[in-house]
Amino acid sequence: MSTFPLNRVSLDALIRELQSAWRSGGDSDLRPYLQRLPAEDRDSGFAELLKAELEFRIEEGQSLTLITYRDRYPAELHSVIEDVFPPNPLPTKYRFLRLLGAGAFGKVWRARDVHLLRLVAVKNPKFPAERPDRRQAALDALRNEAQRLAGVHHPNIVQVYAWEQEGDQLYLVMQYVQGPSLEDLLERQPEHRLPWERAARYVADVGEALVAAHRRGVVHRDVKPANILYDEAADEALLTDFGCAARVGEGVAAGTPVYMAPEVLRPALEQRMVEHAPAVDTFALTATLFSLITGELPFRARSYDTLLAAMEAGLPAEDPRCQGMPEAIERVIRGGLAPDPKQRLNLERIAADLRNALNQSLADTLPKQQPGTAGGVSLEILVKRRENGVYTPLSTQPAKVVRTRDIRRVPPRPRQLDLHDGDDLQISVTANRAGYVSVFNVGPSGVLHLLAPFDRDSHGLPIEPGKPLVVVEGAVVEPPHGSERLFAVWTRDPIKFSWDALVQHDSEGVVLDVSEAYRATRALEGIKNSLGALDADACHAVVLEIAHPPN
């Protein structure tokens, strides 16, 4: 029987084949399948196949014993069996299903809550047996992680459900996230990188989660793609592993050197105490953003000393790895990787700038019909400014060209309109076909505002062919300054955009610590998805860019 290269795709296919056989009452002996794996991957492949079988049979309610599997397979596989065989330490509360990860820290299991029937992740830490003092330190770290996580309510931080103890074993029960880490997600990509929009959303979300943690005096200290989980079903990134977290203040260095801020790496190399400040998470998260977009670490070196020197020198003025980034994203990266923590952008600013670039890009990519399309919709936004008591139309112009090194990866910008503080505006919409319109704007901070219809429960304002529909009158332009997007959406039939369905509370009704711009991203994605589900001739959008500089 021929073998095939072992990778995640081929392994998943083999597991699906096995599951199909199990469901039809087939043999559970894995030995014939092992012959199809390369010899060098036999142990790791067997571990994955066995984990899949054990989980399937436990979920089916079958009673399994370790001795049965030891008797079935040769002695050279016994250590693998013992590593992955699920324990049963808390039978009245959780049914352990599958080993998710193992290392020096201990093991993490997927389990099912027998009362609530939900999947959970259970961390079972490994404590140094020969050093009771270290065991107590590890115990304190785990308890601290549980307490810190339990106090932060954000949809992009893995929730803690319970703290359990059975004999001398401890268990931290947490939210289960179905999917890989961002590090593993990158490995699955053909070019080992993500589109900038996707990376920006994940990092902006995690950035806001870190801000929520910082407000409670907690610094993560080990932000990196491996500690950010990707929820495949929800397309969300969640920060986890607060095991290195510390209170703001002085302490020992911790983290992963290639993601450490230089003000942490230097004292770590010199074995000195370090200052735990939010800026260290800022640096690590920005390095994560760089890795997600480029597929590379921002700073690479053969030794820690040369790594530190590269970090303290900063990114080169013209870094070819930044190709394909909008200028706004590159500014965030350079600001977040500033060697001096006093000059580094703070996380609130980074999250806001990423959110602004992302939300405006989402507006720019709403469905539009090509000019001249037969039976197409002509939709126009007209902005007037009051001058001498009369509203006078303002002319638009092509958007100013902004430096971008790879225009193919950045949506073309819409026509531009210049406004100033104190301008008194009237905004109207005209269409050549009857239908329904909704009008929004995305402000400089990425926040989405519904301008029309005036009632969020409405399904759009009816519009008659060729007749201007005034949606705003007497609106006075005021700060904040910056670039904005004003966009109108026409639909042939009434449609209600479901942005009020955004998650603002967790499963227990606790108010989540998320920003208006965070909710705006979800709303814009909802609008885009709603329009994408319609026929091409049933919807149309038009976008204006508004330049609003300080007077």
XYZ file of C-alpha atoms in Angstrom:
551
model
C 0.000 0.000 0.000
C 1.478 3.371 -1.011
C 1.974 6.174 1.491
C 1.239 9.874 1.033
C 2.772 13.049 2.520
C 1.290 13.787 5.922
C -0.166 17.272 6.169
C -3.248 18.775 7.750
C -5.348 18.388 4.592
C -4.443 14.741 3.993
C -4.810 13.912 7.693
C -8.253 15.521 7.878
C -9.307 13.520 4.805
C -8.134 10.310 6.440
C -9.986 11.142 9.662
C -13.195 11.788 7.703
C -12.772 8.404 6.025
C -12.372 6.762 9.417
C -15.381 8.558 10.902
C -17.526 7.395 7.991
C -16.429 3.821 8.645
C -17.105 4.129 12.387
C -20.595 5.503 11.837
C -21.412 2.501 9.656
C -20.130 0.111 12.330
C -16.715 -0.480 10.768
C -13.609 -1.845 12.497
C -11.858 0.499 14.941
C -8.405 -1.005 14.355
C -6.146 1.811 13.121
C -3.227 -0.377 12.072
C -4.265 -0.669 8.373
C -4.401 3.138 8.185
C -0.947 3.491 9.748
C 0.484 1.713 6.728
C -0.671 4.648 4.616
C 1.389 7.151 6.629
C 5.073 7.942 6.007
C 7.324 6.076 8.447
C 8.775 9.314 9.835
C 5.265 10.570 10.682
C 3.847 7.315 12.009
C 3.724 8.280 15.706
C 2.299 11.763 15.151
C -0.180 10.457 12.586
C -1.282 7.663 14.924
C -1.772 10.204 17.714
C -4.111 12.300 15.552
C -6.085 9.293 14.339
C -6.396 7.915 17.861
C -7.540 11.275 19.255
C -10.257 11.403 16.578
C -11.392 7.842 17.368
C -11.437 8.365 21.123
C -13.464 11.566 20.843
C -15.943 9.942 18.454
C -16.512 6.960 20.732
C -16.753 9.027 23.946
C -19.349 11.298 22.320
C -21.238 8.155 21.255
C -21.398 7.167 24.930
C -19.084 4.168 24.656
C -17.039 3.107 27.672
C -13.314 3.089 26.917
C -10.377 1.766 28.908
C -6.691 2.409 28.494
C -5.877 -1.295 28.837
C -7.998 -2.106 25.780
C -5.896 0.157 23.565
C -2.605 -0.983 25.095
C -3.547 -4.585 24.298
C -4.562 -3.698 20.744
C -1.388 -1.922 19.625
C 2.334 -2.754 19.822
C 4.488 -1.588 22.735
C 6.207 1.132 20.688
C 2.856 2.945 20.484
C 1.953 2.678 24.173
C 3.533 6.003 25.108
C 1.466 7.729 22.410
C -1.706 6.053 23.700
C -1.000 7.105 27.279
C -0.344 10.704 26.208
C -3.606 11.182 24.310
C -6.013 8.937 26.238
C -8.548 11.254 27.932
C -8.628 11.166 31.751
C -11.842 11.219 33.717
C -11.059 13.431 36.728
C -14.363 15.333 36.957
C -17.004 12.848 35.743
C -19.966 14.636 37.327
C -19.069 17.926 35.611
C -17.003 17.405 32.451
C -16.440 14.580 29.986
C -12.907 14.852 28.575
C -12.854 14.218 24.823
C -9.616 15.093 23.107
C -6.105 16.367 23.774
C -5.698 19.791 22.171
C -2.148 20.592 23.188
C 0.654 19.516 25.494
C 4.005 20.879 26.549
C 6.070 22.005 29.500
C 3.031 23.934 30.776
C 0.859 20.788 30.986
C -2.078 19.717 28.824
C -5.197 21.324 27.374
C -8.216 19.128 26.684
C -11.424 19.592 24.778
C -14.278 18.508 27.066
C -18.035 18.651 27.259
C -19.901 20.200 30.167
C -22.259 17.371 31.147
C -24.867 19.792 32.525
C -24.833 22.651 29.997
C -23.789 20.325 27.112
C -21.378 22.914 25.728
C -17.808 22.264 24.644
C -15.113 23.749 26.875
C -11.316 23.817 26.979
C -9.742 22.510 30.195
C -6.174 23.432 31.072
C -4.436 20.949 33.390
C -1.087 22.491 34.391
C 2.068 20.518 35.028
C 3.841 21.450 38.265
C 7.506 20.702 39.066
C 7.337 17.695 41.403
C 10.838 18.143 42.772
C 10.384 21.787 43.791
C 7.383 22.480 46.067
C 8.160 26.204 45.938
C 7.899 26.165 42.147
C 4.678 24.218 42.339
C 3.184 26.926 44.542
C 4.434 29.611 42.146
C 2.838 27.790 39.201
C -0.369 27.359 41.189
C -0.425 31.075 41.979
C 0.166 31.894 38.281
C -2.762 29.717 37.209
C -5.042 31.224 39.847
C -3.953 34.719 38.805
C -4.713 33.879 35.168
C -8.202 32.719 36.123
C -8.883 35.790 38.229
C -7.575 38.222 35.611
C -9.493 36.642 32.767
C -12.679 36.426 34.819
C -12.544 40.173 35.419
C -12.309 41.187 31.745
C -15.454 40.998 29.613
C -14.622 41.305 25.940
C -15.758 39.123 23.021
C -12.147 38.760 21.822
C -10.749 37.407 25.088
C -11.232 33.723 25.884
C -13.634 33.512 28.846
C -12.938 31.632 32.059
C -15.829 29.476 33.262
C -14.550 27.664 36.340
C -11.624 26.716 38.566
C -11.639 23.062 39.607
C -9.464 20.906 41.853
C -9.401 17.118 42.167
C -6.806 15.777 44.591
C -3.513 17.455 43.766
C -4.600 18.220 40.172
C -5.933 21.625 39.118
C -8.111 22.476 36.129
C -8.926 25.809 34.532
C -12.157 25.539 32.519
C -12.365 28.034 29.677
C -14.317 28.919 26.565
C -13.603 26.469 23.748
C -12.599 28.018 20.418
C -13.051 25.787 17.368
C -10.108 26.563 15.149
C -6.350 27.027 14.999
C -4.155 29.762 16.401
C -3.308 32.633 14.066
C 0.180 31.132 13.838
C -1.288 27.880 12.486
C -3.725 29.815 10.291
C -0.791 31.572 8.617
C 0.861 28.228 7.934
C -2.244 27.156 6.040
C -2.152 30.165 3.702
C -0.415 29.691 0.319
C 1.823 32.735 0.908
C 1.793 32.393 4.733
C 0.153 35.780 5.128
C -3.326 37.334 5.301
C -4.937 40.191 3.337
C -4.356 43.429 5.193
C -8.094 43.964 5.824
C -8.426 40.612 7.550
C -5.258 41.080 9.585
C -6.306 44.618 10.559
C -9.672 43.416 11.871
C -8.176 40.655 13.985
C -5.518 42.958 15.420
C -7.939 45.841 16.020
C -10.250 43.444 17.878
C -7.431 42.017 20.000
C -6.109 45.551 20.524
C -9.420 46.612 22.038
C -9.400 43.447 24.156
C -5.963 44.393 25.488
C -7.162 47.924 26.222
C -9.953 46.386 28.317
C -7.350 44.296 30.173
C -5.055 47.296 30.675
C -7.913 49.274 32.214
C -7.968 46.605 34.910
C -4.231 46.888 35.425
C -3.322 43.659 33.565
C -0.488 43.447 31.003
C -0.484 40.255 28.912
C 3.311 40.220 28.198
C 3.200 37.391 25.629
C 1.065 38.614 22.738
C 1.909 36.703 19.553
C 0.048 34.812 16.802
C 0.368 31.527 18.733
C -1.598 33.061 21.649
C -4.448 34.343 19.482
C -7.030 31.705 18.600
C -9.051 31.804 15.394
C -12.747 30.935 15.688
C -13.466 29.421 12.281
C -17.258 29.537 12.574
C -17.460 33.178 13.681
C -14.371 34.438 11.803
C -13.105 35.994 15.027
C -9.712 36.195 16.756
C -9.582 35.678 20.532
C -6.681 36.410 22.844
C -5.758 33.612 25.226
C -2.965 32.367 27.495
C -2.705 35.049 30.165
C -0.313 32.774 32.042
C 2.491 35.337 31.673
C 0.201 38.245 32.538
C 1.266 40.638 35.279
C -0.023 43.657 37.090
C 1.270 46.977 35.838
C 4.549 47.623 37.633
C 7.984 46.117 38.119
C 8.730 42.401 37.805
C 10.720 39.722 36.017
C 10.816 39.579 32.219
C 8.505 37.172 30.412
C 7.370 36.558 26.874
C 8.740 35.480 23.496
C 11.928 37.363 22.526
C 11.058 38.044 18.861
C 7.838 39.741 20.019
C 9.300 41.420 23.118
C 9.606 45.179 23.200
C 13.244 46.326 23.371
C 12.699 47.871 26.817
C 11.857 44.342 28.025
C 14.412 42.379 26.014
C 17.394 44.456 27.141
C 16.869 44.030 30.918
C 15.930 40.384 30.286
C 19.332 39.799 28.646
C 20.986 41.657 31.508
C 18.923 39.706 34.085
C 17.399 42.847 35.525
C 13.839 43.590 36.623
C 11.588 45.174 33.994
C 8.680 47.596 34.037
C 5.399 45.964 32.970
C 3.626 48.710 31.058
C 0.894 48.560 28.381
C 3.470 49.685 25.797
C 5.044 46.196 25.833
C 1.747 44.707 24.618
C 1.528 47.453 21.997
C 4.895 46.460 20.545
C 4.054 42.741 20.558
C 0.641 43.233 18.949
C 2.119 45.465 16.245
C 4.790 42.839 15.545
C 1.915 40.364 15.254
C 0.167 42.634 12.724
C 3.373 42.843 10.701
C 3.704 39.041 10.749
C 0.101 38.498 9.671
C 0.365 40.872 6.693
C 3.883 40.054 5.493
C 4.365 36.481 6.692
C 7.647 37.539 8.319
C 8.850 38.781 11.675
C 9.606 42.513 11.695
C 13.057 41.901 13.220
C 15.223 38.868 12.540
C 18.662 38.055 13.920
C 21.008 35.185 14.740
C 21.362 36.110 18.404
C 19.406 37.968 21.058
C 22.010 40.748 21.096
C 21.666 41.406 17.364
C 17.878 41.066 17.663
C 17.889 43.792 20.317
C 20.097 46.002 18.116
C 17.667 45.591 15.195
C 14.674 46.451 17.397
C 16.366 49.552 18.786
C 17.264 50.679 15.240
C 13.654 50.285 14.084
C 12.324 49.365 10.656
C 14.281 50.737 7.670
C 12.831 53.851 6.027
C 11.987 51.897 2.870
C 11.137 48.339 3.845
C 10.191 46.213 0.804
C 8.195 43.927 3.076
C 5.648 46.709 3.501
C 4.573 46.395 -0.123
C 0.827 46.040 -0.469
C -0.043 47.950 2.693
C -2.129 51.121 2.574
C -0.101 54.013 3.922
C -2.374 54.243 6.985
C -1.533 50.643 7.939
C 2.191 51.211 7.483
C 1.962 54.295 9.715
C 0.360 52.169 12.432
C 3.100 49.544 12.138
C 5.915 52.071 12.313
C 4.261 53.880 15.216
C 3.588 50.667 17.132
C 7.149 49.376 16.665
C 8.833 52.618 17.748
C 11.883 51.643 19.849
C 11.177 54.295 22.486
C 8.018 53.370 24.434
C 7.355 57.076 25.022
C 7.202 57.634 21.252
C 5.192 54.467 20.575
C 1.530 54.772 19.607
C -0.786 53.632 22.364
C -3.158 50.737 21.816
C -6.266 52.929 21.754
C -4.777 54.904 18.867
C -3.625 51.777 17.029
C -7.025 50.103 17.336
C -8.804 53.305 16.249
C -6.525 53.894 13.234
C -6.832 50.281 12.108
C -10.585 50.406 12.580
C -10.858 53.639 10.599
C -8.850 52.247 7.665
C -10.768 48.964 7.779
C -14.261 50.454 8.063
C -13.662 52.970 5.291
C -12.315 50.172 3.092
C -15.466 48.147 3.818
C -17.540 51.126 2.676
C -15.418 51.498 -0.475
C -15.998 47.858 -1.436
C -19.800 47.823 -1.188
C -21.471 46.409 -4.350
C -21.532 48.884 -7.215
C -22.801 48.535 -10.771
C -20.541 49.367 -13.668
C -21.443 52.612 -15.502
C -23.504 51.925 -18.601
C -24.916 48.614 -17.379
C -28.185 47.906 -19.163
C -31.045 48.595 -16.785
C -28.556 49.705 -14.176
C -29.135 52.063 -11.298
C -27.835 55.603 -11.268
C -27.475 56.760 -7.678
C -26.049 60.131 -6.643
C -25.297 61.850 -3.354
C -25.535 65.636 -3.497
C -24.005 67.701 -0.687
C -24.895 71.388 -0.380
C -23.448 74.049 1.924
C -25.434 77.011 3.213
C -23.997 80.258 1.862
C -25.813 83.569 2.441
C -28.892 81.682 3.575
C -29.040 79.430 0.496
C -27.845 75.817 0.128
C -25.348 75.703 -2.744
C -24.088 72.432 -4.281
C -20.483 71.493 -3.550
C -18.443 69.973 -6.344
C -16.577 66.710 -5.909
C -13.178 65.884 -7.330
C -11.151 62.747 -7.879
C -9.570 61.612 -4.634
C -6.012 62.698 -4.010
C -3.542 59.949 -4.837
C -2.168 58.433 -1.650
C 1.087 56.484 -1.795
C 0.454 52.761 -1.961
C 3.087 50.335 -3.154
C 0.702 47.770 -4.605
C -2.590 49.274 -5.783
C -3.958 45.812 -6.614
C -4.425 45.065 -2.918
C -6.082 48.364 -1.993
C -9.620 49.355 -3.122
C -9.764 52.448 -5.351
C -10.788 55.504 -3.377
C -14.066 57.315 -4.158
C -14.505 60.891 -5.297
C -13.622 63.465 -2.677
C -15.398 66.402 -1.075
C -13.697 69.028 1.125
C -15.509 70.268 4.243
C -14.548 72.512 7.157
C -15.644 73.163 10.731
C -18.857 75.156 10.879
C -20.154 74.204 7.417
C -23.966 73.933 7.453
C -24.927 71.033 5.189
C -27.854 69.600 3.303
C -27.491 66.046 1.961
C -29.840 64.584 -0.647
C -29.945 61.413 -2.726
C -31.240 60.938 -6.273
C -31.884 57.673 -8.109
C -33.147 56.892 -11.588
C -35.262 53.968 -10.352
C -37.835 53.644 -7.603
C -36.647 51.771 -4.547
C -35.443 52.311 -1.014
C -32.356 54.141 0.234
C -30.303 54.160 3.412
C -27.545 56.692 4.046
C -24.573 56.253 6.415
C -21.283 57.837 7.224
C -18.079 56.378 8.671
C -16.304 59.029 10.732
C -12.555 59.559 11.246
C -12.556 57.187 14.222
C -14.254 54.419 12.249
C -17.659 54.903 13.926
C -20.720 54.247 11.741
C -23.680 56.659 11.834
C -27.082 55.983 10.280
C -28.317 59.209 8.666
C -31.412 57.783 6.959
C -33.841 56.208 7.608
C -34.288 58.044 10.863
C -35.784 54.999 12.619
C -33.418 52.020 12.857
C -36.395 49.680 12.647
C -37.302 51.100 9.240
C -36.496 49.262 6.015
C -35.122 52.252 4.104
C -36.683 55.458 2.823
C -38.839 55.157 -0.330
C -37.359 57.108 -3.248
C -39.026 58.119 -6.517
C -37.209 58.163 -9.857
C -35.437 61.485 -10.541
C -36.801 63.178 -7.419
C -34.148 64.320 -4.886
C -34.722 62.930 -1.409
C -33.370 65.216 1.338
C -32.009 63.055 4.175
C -30.044 65.645 6.190
C -30.529 69.385 6.558
C -28.933 71.802 8.975
C -26.103 69.471 10.005
C -23.077 71.470 11.174
C -19.593 70.044 10.539
C -17.520 69.728 13.713
C -14.501 67.747 14.990
C -13.035 65.154 14.972
C -11.011 65.932 11.866
C -9.773 63.494 9.271
C -11.041 61.400 6.398
C -14.644 60.179 6.368
C -16.886 58.112 4.112
C -20.437 59.127 3.212
C -22.333 56.382 1.421
C -25.835 55.670 0.193
C -27.326 52.250 -0.485
C -30.216 51.714 -2.920
C -32.222 48.502 -2.885
C -35.073 47.525 -5.149
C -37.024 46.055 -2.239
C -37.236 47.086 1.438
C -34.369 45.698 3.487
C -33.480 46.122 7.143
C -29.786 45.951 7.917
C -29.320 43.878 11.052
C -26.764 45.969 12.891
C -28.814 46.041 16.089
C -28.148 42.301 16.411
C -24.512 42.985 17.279
C -23.261 41.223 20.398
C -23.113 43.683 23.288
C -23.529 41.201 26.147
C -21.951 37.864 26.919
C -23.881 34.650 27.542
C -24.523 35.683 31.147
C -25.787 39.152 30.284
C -22.605 41.015 31.265
C -22.051 44.179 29.221
C -19.048 43.701 26.943
C -16.274 46.266 26.815
C -16.364 47.065 23.079
C -16.203 50.373 21.231
C -18.646 51.932 18.799
C -16.057 51.432 16.042
C -15.887 47.727 16.944
C -19.636 47.454 16.453
C -19.357 49.506 13.254
C -17.063 46.892 11.687
C -19.658 44.194 12.317
C -22.427 46.449 11.022
C -20.524 47.220 7.809
C -19.771 43.544 7.285
C -23.471 42.841 7.824
C -24.444 45.501 5.261
C -21.917 44.132 2.764
C -23.126 40.553 3.276
C -26.784 41.599 2.994
C -26.134 43.362 -0.305
C -23.960 40.517 -1.544
C -26.893 38.146 -1.120
C -29.062 40.225 -3.484
C -29.148 40.071 -7.279
C -26.783 42.499 -9.005
C -29.669 44.640 -10.290
C -31.403 44.721 -6.888
C -28.877 46.889 -5.048
C -26.334 49.607 -5.606
C -24.073 51.761 -3.450
C -22.292 55.043 -3.991
C -19.529 56.424 -1.774
C -18.014 59.869 -1.254
C -14.791 60.541 0.605
C -14.963 63.615 2.810
C -11.743 65.424 3.646
C -12.236 67.306 6.906
C -8.946 68.984 7.860
C -8.494 71.297 10.860
C -9.325 74.919 10.000
